[in-house]
Amino acid sequence: MPISVGELAPLDGMKRWAFLEKAQRLRLATALPGEPINLSPVWFVVIDDTVHIPLDPTVGDPGQTTTPDFRHIENIDAGGRVSALVDEGDEIANFRAVQLEGTAKAVTDPEIIELLLDLVAEKYFHLGHPHLEYYFSAGAVAARRWYRIVPERLDGWDMRELPQPPVQDFLSFPDHLGARS
């Protein structure tokens, strides 16, 4: 019987949450039944083994230009499904990921939102960051919507856990790069 890569090289428990706390980008997908999937990268932070995402519906201009987050907010508020992927690595030997699937719930408690803002500041900004002032401005904070992802399925894998067999290649150089005297 086949097994999943999450069973072969699991990324779970404390290792999963340590990875998620440090990872920088979450790929968020939301959808309503029969509607197109909305997919975009978003920031995220973790509190008590729970992933929280800030969604900014507009870019803050006077015309209220919408962002991809606007569609996510519509989908989530209408009871739509949520899928998320956090991944890193660019080779099979260093690739790891966590996949979440379920729903999302709005976060409205001002104390929790304040904590989430502190975590975002610590994770994504530095002193003198060009967008620091705007991101934490009263208008942007008031328009921002926070959600916690409520996973019905959570899976993680870490290919770095698998032994990498040694490869013995015999490499030969092209004639024009041959031995020089």
mmCIF file with all atom_site columns, N, CA and C in Angstrom, residues 25 49 57 63 69 74 87 122 134 152 157 178-179:
data_model
loop_
_atom_site.group_PDB
_atom_site.id
_atom_site.type_symbol
_atom_site.label_atom_id
_atom_site.label_alt_id
_atom_site.label_comp_id
_atom_site.label_asym_id
_atom_site.label_entity_id
_atom_site.label_seq_id
_atom_site.pdbx_PDB_ins_code
_atom_site.Cartn_x
_atom_site.Cartn_y
_atom_site.Cartn_z
_atom_site.occupancy
_atom_site.B_iso_or_equiv
_atom_site.pdbx_formal_charge
_atom_site.auth_seq_id
_atom_site.auth_comp_id
_atom_site.auth_asym_id
_atom_site.auth_atom_id
_atom_site.pdbx_PDB_model_num
ATOM 1  N N  . ARG A 1 25  ? 6.463   32.882 4.111   1.00 0.00 ? 25  ARG A N  1
ATOM 2  C CA . ARG A 1 25  ? 5.344   33.064 3.195   1.00 0.00 ? 25  ARG A CA 1
ATOM 3  C C  . ARG A 1 25  ? 4.429   31.860 3.200   1.00 0.00 ? 25  ARG A C  1
ATOM 4  N N  . ASP A 1 49  ? 0.316   27.166 18.415  1.00 0.00 ? 49  ASP A N  1
ATOM 5  C CA . ASP A 1 49  ? 0.087   26.148 17.385  1.00 0.00 ? 49  ASP A CA 1
ATOM 6  C C  . ASP A 1 49  ? -1.123  26.454 16.511  1.00 0.00 ? 49  ASP A C  1
ATOM 7  N N  . PRO A 1 57  ? -7.655  44.270 2.469   1.00 0.00 ? 57  PRO A N  1
ATOM 8  C CA . PRO A 1 57  ? -8.538  44.267 1.307   1.00 0.00 ? 57  PRO A CA 1
ATOM 9  C C  . PRO A 1 57  ? -8.220  45.317 0.252   1.00 0.00 ? 57  PRO A C  1
ATOM 10 N N  . GLY A 1 63  ? -8.687  55.600 -4.139  1.00 0.00 ? 63  GLY A N  1
ATOM 11 C CA . GLY A 1 63  ? -9.638  54.883 -4.988  1.00 0.00 ? 63  GLY A CA 1
ATOM 12 C C  . GLY A 1 63  ? -10.040 53.527 -4.437  1.00 0.00 ? 63  GLY A C  1
ATOM 13 N N  . ASP A 1 69  ? -6.325  39.818 -1.452  1.00 0.00 ? 69  ASP A N  1
ATOM 14 C CA . ASP A 1 69  ? -6.893  39.538 -0.132  1.00 0.00 ? 69  ASP A CA 1
ATOM 15 C C  . ASP A 1 69  ? -8.391  39.837 -0.080  1.00 0.00 ? 69  ASP A C  1
ATOM 16 N N  . GLU A 1 74  ? -13.859 37.812 1.108   1.00 0.00 ? 74  GLU A N  1
ATOM 17 C CA . GLU A 1 74  ? -15.222 37.461 0.650   1.00 0.00 ? 74  GLU A CA 1
ATOM 18 C C  . GLU A 1 74  ? -15.478 35.959 0.774   1.00 0.00 ? 74  GLU A C  1
ATOM 19 N N  . ASP A 1 87  ? 6.156   26.424 2.335   1.00 0.00 ? 87  ASP A N  1
ATOM 20 C CA . ASP A 1 87  ? 7.222   25.554 1.856   1.00 0.00 ? 87  ASP A CA 1
ATOM 21 C C  . ASP A 1 87  ? 8.524   26.319 1.740   1.00 0.00 ? 87  ASP A C  1
ATOM 22 N N  . GLU A 1 122 ? 7.833   41.901 14.405  1.00 0.00 ? 122 GLU A N  1
ATOM 23 C CA . GLU A 1 122 ? 9.062   41.174 14.723  1.00 0.00 ? 122 GLU A CA 1
ATOM 24 C C  . GLU A 1 122 ? 9.513   40.284 13.563  1.00 0.00 ? 122 GLU A C  1
ATOM 25 N N  . TYR A 1 134 ? 3.430   52.775 7.136   1.00 0.00 ? 134 TYR A N  1
ATOM 26 C CA . TYR A 1 134 ? 2.113   52.549 6.528   1.00 0.00 ? 134 TYR A CA 1
ATOM 27 C C  . TYR A 1 134 ? 1.428   51.313 7.109   1.00 0.00 ? 134 TYR A C  1
ATOM 28 N N  . GLU A 1 152 ? -8.743  21.133 9.156   1.00 0.00 ? 152 GLU A N  1
ATOM 29 C CA . GLU A 1 152 ? -9.349  19.815 9.298   1.00 0.00 ? 152 GLU A CA 1
ATOM 30 C C  . GLU A 1 152 ? -8.326  18.755 8.913   1.00 0.00 ? 152 GLU A C  1
ATOM 31 N N  . TRP A 1 157 ? 5.993   17.554 5.663   1.00 0.00 ? 157 TRP A N  1
ATOM 32 C CA . TRP A 1 157 ? 7.048   16.638 5.272   1.00 0.00 ? 157 TRP A CA 1
ATOM 33 C C  . TRP A 1 157 ? 8.366   17.383 5.191   1.00 0.00 ? 157 TRP A C  1
ATOM 34 N N  . GLY A 1 178 ? 40.327  19.838 -22.143 1.00 0.00 ? 178 GLY A N  1
ATOM 35 C CA . GLY A 1 178 ? 41.190  18.749 -21.698 1.00 0.00 ? 178 GLY A CA 1
ATOM 36 C C  . GLY A 1 178 ? 42.449  19.243 -20.984 1.00 0.00 ? 178 GLY A C  1
ATOM 37 N N  . ALA A 1 179 ? 43.306  18.299 -20.635 1.00 0.00 ? 179 ALA A N  1
ATOM 38 C CA . ALA A 1 179 ? 44.536  18.603 -19.889 1.00 0.00 ? 179 ALA A CA 1
ATOM 39 C C  . ALA A 1 179 ? 45.396  19.584 -20.665 1.00 0.00 ? 179 ALA A C  1
#
